[in-house]
Amino acid sequence: MDSLVPTEEPSLHHGPDIGAALKAAREFRGLSLQDVADQTRIRRTYLAAVEDMRLEELPSRPFTLGYVKAYAKLLGLDPDEAVARFKDAAPEAEDDLRAPVGVRKERDPRMGAIMAGAALIVTAIILWNIAQRAISEEAPPPPTAPQSAMAAAPTAPAGPMSVGAPLPAPTEASTPPVYETPGLEAAAQAGGSADAAMAAGKARREAEAAAAVQSDTPVGAAFVAKGPIHGAPAASSAVTLQARRQTMLIVRGGDSAIYFARSLAPGEAYRLPASKGLTVEATDPRAIDVFVGGRFKSLMPAPQTTAAALAG
């Protein structure tokens, strides 16, 4: 067993409070506050305030509990247990949400003028409608036509009326294309079986997904160091993982102990130790190149895999 096997991992009950426990777990994994801030999307100042239990620098209590839960979850710890210890260290009743620290609520001075103008407009509309109704009630009734004029009005002729011949169809009229049922052609090629058509579509999608994961590095290309290399010595490691772009890499032992946890920058690499039962996790597997015996094999096939599968 090489020297990379970690000592006892700090638990959520380490230190005088939950902030000290989270800080010890973060430092044990080799993560900086900025690494945690990038992964959790929480401000670095809020994370530092949680570690030092400076509650006056944090937003309302529900937000703070969410920060503690996200922090613990990133470190692989129990988020509910972390929240329970935080409540034990800082017991207080739930209060209404308040604005984040440094934000002051101010009233727009123009709102009063806008409301007064809207009231004047509504009052004017109401008065105008009242005036229009009064004018219409005082106006004389409209004149009506005399009975003799109504009797002399022409009437519709009795009997059928002749109409013109129907117009011919437009010369440029065209027949719309025949509607094709989606999947009908694939089913016909598969012998008329809907199951066979679905299986063919699934195989085609899997082939397209596999083609999209291919790397631009040719298979068998030699490993070239492009940044710091962590992990085991080259002589005792068969698999090397190199980051193509920024990604989080976590390596666990068979007993779930964390061997390595770090946000790798482009070019950084990690050599897997010759230990059995290792599990490799990456937030972006397409950002990891896998080298076996110093030669490029493929991209990391999944967000979580075993070291044995990568070396095979």
Tab-separated table of C-alpha atoms in Angstrom:
chain	number	residue	atom	x	y	z
A	1	MET	CA	0.000	0.000	0.000
A	2	ASP	CA	1.475	3.365	-0.969
A	3	SER	CA	1.739	6.527	1.136
A	4	LEU	CA	-1.413	8.055	-0.396
A	5	VAL	CA	-3.788	6.162	1.914
A	6	PRO	CA	-5.428	8.948	3.999
A	7	THR	CA	-5.466	9.171	7.769
A	8	GLU	CA	-8.726	9.362	9.713
A	9	GLU	CA	-11.231	11.590	7.920
A	10	PRO	CA	-12.732	14.457	9.988
A	11	SER	CA	-16.423	13.931	10.801
A	12	LEU	CA	-19.265	16.408	11.315
A	13	HIS	CA	-18.611	16.245	15.072
A	14	HIS	CA	-15.029	17.434	14.707
A	15	GLY	CA	-14.099	20.681	16.468
A	16	PRO	CA	-16.169	23.007	18.651
A	17	ASP	CA	-18.883	23.684	16.056
A	18	ILE	CA	-20.127	22.716	12.583
A	19	GLY	CA	-18.096	25.521	10.955
A	20	ALA	CA	-14.848	24.057	12.298
A	21	ALA	CA	-15.917	20.549	11.171
A	22	LEU	CA	-16.636	21.724	7.593
A	23	LYS	CA	-13.345	23.598	7.441
A	24	ALA	CA	-11.373	20.550	8.641
A	25	ALA	CA	-13.121	18.300	6.080
A	26	ARG	CA	-12.408	20.815	3.298
A	27	GLU	CA	-8.703	21.115	4.182
A	28	PHE	CA	-8.444	17.315	4.473
A	29	ARG	CA	-9.625	17.041	0.836
A	30	GLY	CA	-7.180	19.699	-0.342
A	31	LEU	CA	-9.935	22.109	-1.418
A	32	SER	CA	-9.774	25.875	-1.113
A	33	LEU	CA	-12.726	28.129	-0.279
A	34	GLN	CA	-12.730	29.227	-3.913
A	35	ASP	CA	-13.020	25.573	-5.064
A	36	VAL	CA	-16.080	25.109	-2.835
A	37	ALA	CA	-17.549	28.437	-4.002
A	38	ASP	CA	-17.147	27.418	-7.664
A	39	GLN	CA	-18.830	24.040	-7.130
A	40	THR	CA	-21.721	25.217	-4.900
A	41	ARG	CA	-22.279	28.687	-6.469
A	42	ILE	CA	-22.165	30.210	-2.947
A	43	ARG	CA	-20.228	33.412	-2.266
A	44	ARG	CA	-16.809	32.818	-0.794
A	45	THR	CA	-17.490	35.403	1.959
A	46	TYR	CA	-20.596	33.454	3.059
A	47	LEU	CA	-18.598	30.191	3.171
A	48	ALA	CA	-15.914	31.848	5.325
A	49	ALA	CA	-18.619	33.230	7.642
A	50	VAL	CA	-20.138	29.729	8.011
A	51	GLU	CA	-16.738	28.230	8.896
A	52	ASP	CA	-16.122	30.951	11.543
A	53	MET	CA	-19.812	30.940	12.682
A	54	ARG	CA	-20.091	34.694	12.074
A	55	LEU	CA	-23.881	34.592	11.787
A	56	GLU	CA	-24.265	38.378	11.646
A	57	GLU	CA	-22.549	38.367	8.230
A	58	LEU	CA	-24.937	35.813	6.730
A	59	PRO	CA	-28.375	36.360	5.125
A	60	SER	CA	-31.579	35.042	6.690
A	61	ARG	CA	-31.595	31.707	8.522
A	62	PRO	CA	-33.261	29.619	5.731
A	63	PHE	CA	-30.520	30.695	3.288
A	64	THR	CA	-27.817	29.906	5.854
A	65	LEU	CA	-29.230	26.406	6.430
A	66	GLY	CA	-29.175	25.857	2.670
A	67	TYR	CA	-25.504	26.937	2.534
A	68	VAL	CA	-24.577	24.467	5.305
A	69	LYS	CA	-26.437	21.630	3.558
A	70	ALA	CA	-24.821	22.328	0.144
A	71	TYR	CA	-21.356	22.643	1.735
A	72	ALA	CA	-21.667	19.284	3.545
A	73	LYS	CA	-23.084	17.540	0.471
A	74	LEU	CA	-20.123	18.640	-1.691
A	75	LEU	CA	-17.689	17.169	0.885
A	76	GLY	CA	-19.537	13.822	0.887
A	77	LEU	CA	-20.945	14.364	4.389
A	78	ASP	CA	-24.529	13.973	5.660
A	79	PRO	CA	-26.269	17.323	4.900
A	80	ASP	CA	-29.146	16.730	7.362
A	81	GLU	CA	-26.741	15.906	10.175
A	82	ALA	CA	-24.728	19.054	9.364
A	83	VAL	CA	-27.897	21.193	9.572
A	84	ALA	CA	-28.858	19.542	12.880
A	85	ARG	CA	-25.484	20.393	14.423
A	86	PHE	CA	-25.715	23.973	13.112
A	87	LYS	CA	-29.122	24.370	14.806
A	88	ASP	CA	-27.679	23.004	18.055
A	89	ALA	CA	-24.866	25.570	17.931
A	90	ALA	CA	-27.156	28.468	16.923
A	91	PRO	CA	-30.685	27.779	18.279
A	92	GLU	CA	-33.149	30.498	17.371
A	93	ALA	CA	-36.723	30.717	16.051
A	94	GLU	CA	-37.297	30.847	12.315
A	95	ASP	CA	-37.777	34.433	11.237
A	96	ASP	CA	-39.022	36.042	8.038
A	97	LEU	CA	-36.700	36.257	5.083
A	98	ARG	CA	-34.668	39.426	5.043
A	99	ALA	CA	-32.640	41.054	2.334
A	100	PRO	CA	-29.014	39.913	1.918
A	101	VAL	CA	-26.347	41.767	3.875
A	102	GLY	CA	-25.520	45.195	2.414
A	103	VAL	CA	-28.833	45.667	0.578
A	104	ARG	CA	-31.035	48.576	1.676
A	105	LYS	CA	-34.660	48.946	0.616
A	106	GLU	CA	-35.472	52.427	-0.619
A	107	ARG	CA	-38.747	53.846	-1.869
A	108	ASP	CA	-38.821	55.472	-5.266
A	109	PRO	CA	-39.794	59.163	-4.751
A	110	ARG	CA	-41.520	59.184	-8.139
A	111	MET	CA	-44.162	56.675	-7.052
A	112	GLY	CA	-46.207	59.342	-5.256
A	113	ALA	CA	-46.408	61.521	-8.355
A	114	ILE	CA	-47.302	58.506	-10.532
A	115	MET	CA	-50.136	57.455	-8.202
A	116	ALA	CA	-51.519	61.017	-8.054
A	117	GLY	CA	-51.495	61.281	-11.865
A	118	ALA	CA	-53.290	57.927	-12.209
A	119	ALA	CA	-55.985	59.092	-9.747
A	120	LEU	CA	-56.559	62.292	-11.767
A	121	ILE	CA	-56.928	60.327	-15.002
A	122	VAL	CA	-59.477	57.928	-13.466
A	123	THR	CA	-61.471	60.871	-12.024
A	124	ALA	CA	-61.518	62.640	-15.415
A	125	ILE	CA	-62.803	59.493	-17.174
A	126	ILE	CA	-65.628	59.086	-14.644
A	127	LEU	CA	-66.699	62.757	-15.001
A	128	TRP	CA	-66.610	62.529	-18.805
A	129	ASN	CA	-68.892	59.446	-18.769
A	130	ILE	CA	-71.369	61.221	-16.444
A	131	ALA	CA	-71.451	64.268	-18.742
A	132	GLN	CA	-72.018	62.126	-21.864
A	133	ARG	CA	-74.939	60.338	-20.212
A	134	ALA	CA	-76.564	63.630	-19.191
A	135	ILE	CA	-76.227	65.034	-22.751
A	136	SER	CA	-77.770	61.896	-24.309
A	137	GLU	CA	-80.780	62.055	-21.945
A	138	GLU	CA	-81.513	65.716	-22.836
A	139	ALA	CA	-81.154	65.264	-26.637
A	140	PRO	CA	-84.423	65.000	-28.745
A	141	PRO	CA	-85.383	61.569	-30.123
A	142	PRO	CA	-84.100	60.739	-33.645
A	143	PRO	CA	-86.520	61.485	-36.561
A	144	THR	CA	-88.456	58.566	-38.030
A	145	ALA	CA	-89.532	58.106	-41.643
A	146	PRO	CA	-93.255	58.697	-42.445
A	147	GLN	CA	-95.502	55.696	-43.026
A	148	SER	CA	-95.998	56.630	-46.736
A	149	ALA	CA	-92.255	56.477	-47.362
A	150	MET	CA	-91.996	53.103	-45.651
A	151	ALA	CA	-94.873	51.785	-47.817
A	152	ALA	CA	-93.123	52.939	-51.018
A	153	ALA	CA	-89.902	51.128	-50.163
A	154	PRO	CA	-88.995	48.446	-52.766
A	155	THR	CA	-89.563	44.839	-51.768
A	156	ALA	CA	-87.659	41.735	-52.773
A	157	PRO	CA	-88.952	40.130	-55.971
A	158	ALA	CA	-90.972	36.954	-55.594
A	159	GLY	CA	-89.774	33.689	-57.138
A	160	PRO	CA	-86.302	32.238	-57.680
A	161	MET	CA	-83.359	34.514	-58.376
A	162	SER	CA	-80.779	33.750	-61.040
A	163	VAL	CA	-77.151	33.574	-60.045
A	164	GLY	CA	-74.029	33.451	-62.119
A	165	ALA	CA	-72.094	30.339	-63.046
A	166	PRO	CA	-69.528	29.057	-60.503
A	167	LEU	CA	-66.000	30.361	-60.899
A	168	PRO	CA	-63.339	27.919	-62.138
A	169	ALA	CA	-60.674	26.654	-59.745
A	170	PRO	CA	-57.464	28.702	-59.593
A	171	THR	CA	-54.988	27.602	-62.248
A	172	GLU	CA	-52.041	27.452	-59.785
A	173	ALA	CA	-53.833	25.361	-57.151
A	174	SER	CA	-51.740	22.367	-56.021
A	175	THR	CA	-52.496	19.239	-54.002
A	176	PRO	CA	-50.910	19.230	-50.514
A	177	PRO	CA	-48.285	16.533	-49.845
A	178	VAL	CA	-49.473	13.237	-48.402
A	179	TYR	CA	-49.071	13.056	-44.608
A	180	GLU	CA	-46.609	10.397	-43.453
A	181	THR	CA	-46.982	8.873	-39.997
A	182	PRO	CA	-43.770	9.339	-37.956
A	183	GLY	CA	-41.867	6.050	-37.572
A	184	LEU	CA	-43.915	4.296	-40.304
A	185	GLU	CA	-40.948	4.001	-42.670
A	186	ALA	CA	-38.656	2.603	-39.920
A	187	ALA	CA	-41.332	0.072	-38.942
A	188	ALA	CA	-41.714	-1.035	-42.577
A	189	GLN	CA	-37.940	-1.524	-42.934
A	190	ALA	CA	-37.974	-3.594	-39.717
A	191	GLY	CA	-40.557	-5.989	-41.118
A	192	GLY	CA	-43.598	-4.098	-39.878
A	193	SER	CA	-42.767	-4.635	-36.185
A	194	ALA	CA	-43.113	-1.603	-33.915
A	195	ASP	CA	-40.760	-3.206	-31.337
A	196	ALA	CA	-38.107	-3.747	-33.987
A	197	ALA	CA	-38.448	-0.139	-35.128
A	198	MET	CA	-38.017	1.087	-31.521
A	199	ALA	CA	-34.951	-1.141	-31.060
A	200	ALA	CA	-33.415	0.176	-34.281
A	201	GLY	CA	-34.005	3.776	-33.155
A	202	LYS	CA	-32.441	3.075	-29.759
A	203	ALA	CA	-29.352	1.508	-31.363
A	204	ARG	CA	-29.004	4.487	-33.699
A	205	ARG	CA	-29.206	6.956	-30.773
A	206	GLU	CA	-26.620	4.972	-28.785
A	207	ALA	CA	-24.267	4.955	-31.776
A	208	GLU	CA	-24.684	8.730	-32.220
A	209	ALA	CA	-24.035	9.288	-28.484
A	210	ALA	CA	-20.897	7.097	-28.622
A	211	ALA	CA	-19.620	9.025	-31.644
A	212	ALA	CA	-20.186	12.346	-29.834
A	213	VAL	CA	-17.973	11.214	-26.913
A	214	GLN	CA	-14.928	10.472	-29.117
A	215	SER	CA	-11.793	12.479	-28.301
A	216	ASP	CA	-9.660	14.383	-30.767
A	217	THR	CA	-6.562	12.693	-29.250
A	218	PRO	CA	-5.570	9.647	-31.318
A	219	VAL	CA	-5.689	6.291	-29.545
A	220	GLY	CA	-2.196	5.224	-28.484
A	221	ALA	CA	-0.800	8.758	-28.256
A	222	ALA	CA	1.878	9.127	-25.575
A	223	PHE	CA	1.066	10.989	-22.356
A	224	VAL	CA	2.469	14.543	-22.278
A	225	ALA	CA	2.533	16.466	-18.996
A	226	LYS	CA	0.740	19.813	-19.371
A	227	GLY	CA	0.588	20.822	-15.715
A	228	PRO	CA	1.050	19.513	-12.157
A	229	ILE	CA	0.768	15.725	-11.717
A	230	HIS	CA	-0.734	14.436	-8.470
A	231	GLY	CA	-1.069	10.950	-7.049
A	232	ALA	CA	1.201	7.915	-7.145
A	233	PRO	CA	4.701	7.804	-8.670
A	234	ALA	CA	4.833	6.945	-12.368
A	235	ALA	CA	6.592	3.638	-11.692
A	236	SER	CA	3.748	2.338	-9.475
A	237	SER	CA	0.758	3.642	-11.463
A	238	ALA	CA	-0.775	2.157	-14.608
A	239	VAL	CA	-3.608	4.677	-15.150
A	240	THR	CA	-3.197	8.452	-15.480
A	241	LEU	CA	-6.177	10.845	-15.670
A	242	GLN	CA	-5.540	14.228	-17.330
A	243	ALA	CA	-8.049	17.119	-17.381
A	244	ARG	CA	-8.900	18.628	-20.753
A	245	ARG	CA	-10.809	21.449	-19.036
A	246	GLN	CA	-11.855	22.464	-15.491
A	247	THR	CA	-13.589	19.604	-13.657
A	248	MET	CA	-13.932	18.072	-10.175
A	249	LEU	CA	-12.233	14.690	-9.650
A	250	ILE	CA	-12.845	12.443	-6.602
A	251	VAL	CA	-11.107	9.084	-6.002
A	252	ARG	CA	-12.471	6.795	-3.267
A	253	GLY	CA	-11.125	3.534	-1.821
A	254	GLY	CA	-13.026	0.298	-1.347
A	255	ASP	CA	-14.001	1.455	2.150
A	256	SER	CA	-15.383	4.756	0.708
A	257	ALA	CA	-12.412	6.685	2.134
A	258	ILE	CA	-11.431	9.619	-0.069
A	259	TYR	CA	-7.965	9.266	-1.618
A	260	PHE	CA	-8.153	12.424	-3.734
A	261	ALA	CA	-10.653	15.271	-4.148
A	262	ARG	CA	-9.692	18.323	-6.156
A	263	SER	CA	-10.908	20.648	-8.877
A	264	LEU	CA	-8.441	19.988	-11.702
A	265	ALA	CA	-7.427	22.826	-14.010
A	266	PRO	CA	-6.815	22.144	-17.732
A	267	GLY	CA	-3.595	20.118	-18.081
A	268	GLU	CA	-3.488	18.856	-14.470
A	269	ALA	CA	-3.216	15.073	-14.061
A	270	TYR	CA	-3.653	12.401	-11.394
A	271	ARG	CA	-1.989	8.965	-11.300
A	272	LEU	CA	-4.168	6.253	-9.755
A	273	PRO	CA	-2.409	4.222	-7.038
A	274	ALA	CA	-2.095	0.463	-7.396
A	275	SER	CA	-4.876	-0.179	-4.867
A	276	LYS	CA	-7.848	-2.499	-5.291
A	277	GLY	CA	-11.457	-1.342	-5.232
A	278	LEU	CA	-10.819	2.283	-6.263
A	279	THR	CA	-13.770	4.286	-7.601
A	280	VAL	CA	-13.331	7.390	-9.785
A	281	GLU	CA	-15.946	10.185	-10.009
A	282	ALA	CA	-15.921	13.293	-12.235
A	283	THR	CA	-18.472	16.076	-12.626
A	284	ASP	CA	-17.657	16.221	-16.360
A	285	PRO	CA	-16.344	12.841	-17.603
A	286	ARG	CA	-15.800	14.195	-21.121
A	287	ALA	CA	-13.178	16.520	-19.671
A	288	ILE	CA	-10.943	13.583	-18.526
A	289	ASP	CA	-8.447	11.794	-20.835
A	290	VAL	CA	-7.562	8.248	-19.707
A	291	PHE	CA	-3.964	7.060	-20.296
A	292	VAL	CA	-3.077	3.398	-19.616
A	293	GLY	CA	0.602	2.506	-19.534
A	294	GLY	CA	1.464	6.017	-20.719
A	295	ARG	CA	-0.718	5.713	-23.876
A	296	PHE	CA	-4.079	7.375	-24.574
A	297	LYS	CA	-7.016	4.958	-24.334
A	298	SER	CA	-10.237	7.024	-24.345
A	299	LEU	CA	-12.242	9.655	-22.531
A	300	MET	CA	-13.636	8.742	-19.122
A	301	PRO	CA	-16.741	6.698	-20.083
A	302	ALA	CA	-19.121	7.756	-17.281
A	303	PRO	CA	-19.421	10.176	-14.328
A	304	GLN	CA	-18.581	7.252	-11.999
A	305	THR	CA	-16.488	4.165	-12.824
A	306	THR	CA	-13.884	1.862	-11.295
A	307	ALA	CA	-10.121	1.972	-11.708
A	308	ALA	CA	-10.203	-1.652	-12.894
A	309	ALA	CA	-12.611	-0.709	-15.726
A	310	LEU	CA	-10.365	2.171	-16.804
A	311	ALA	CA	-7.266	-0.045	-16.861
A	312	GLY	CA	-9.015	-2.916	-18.637
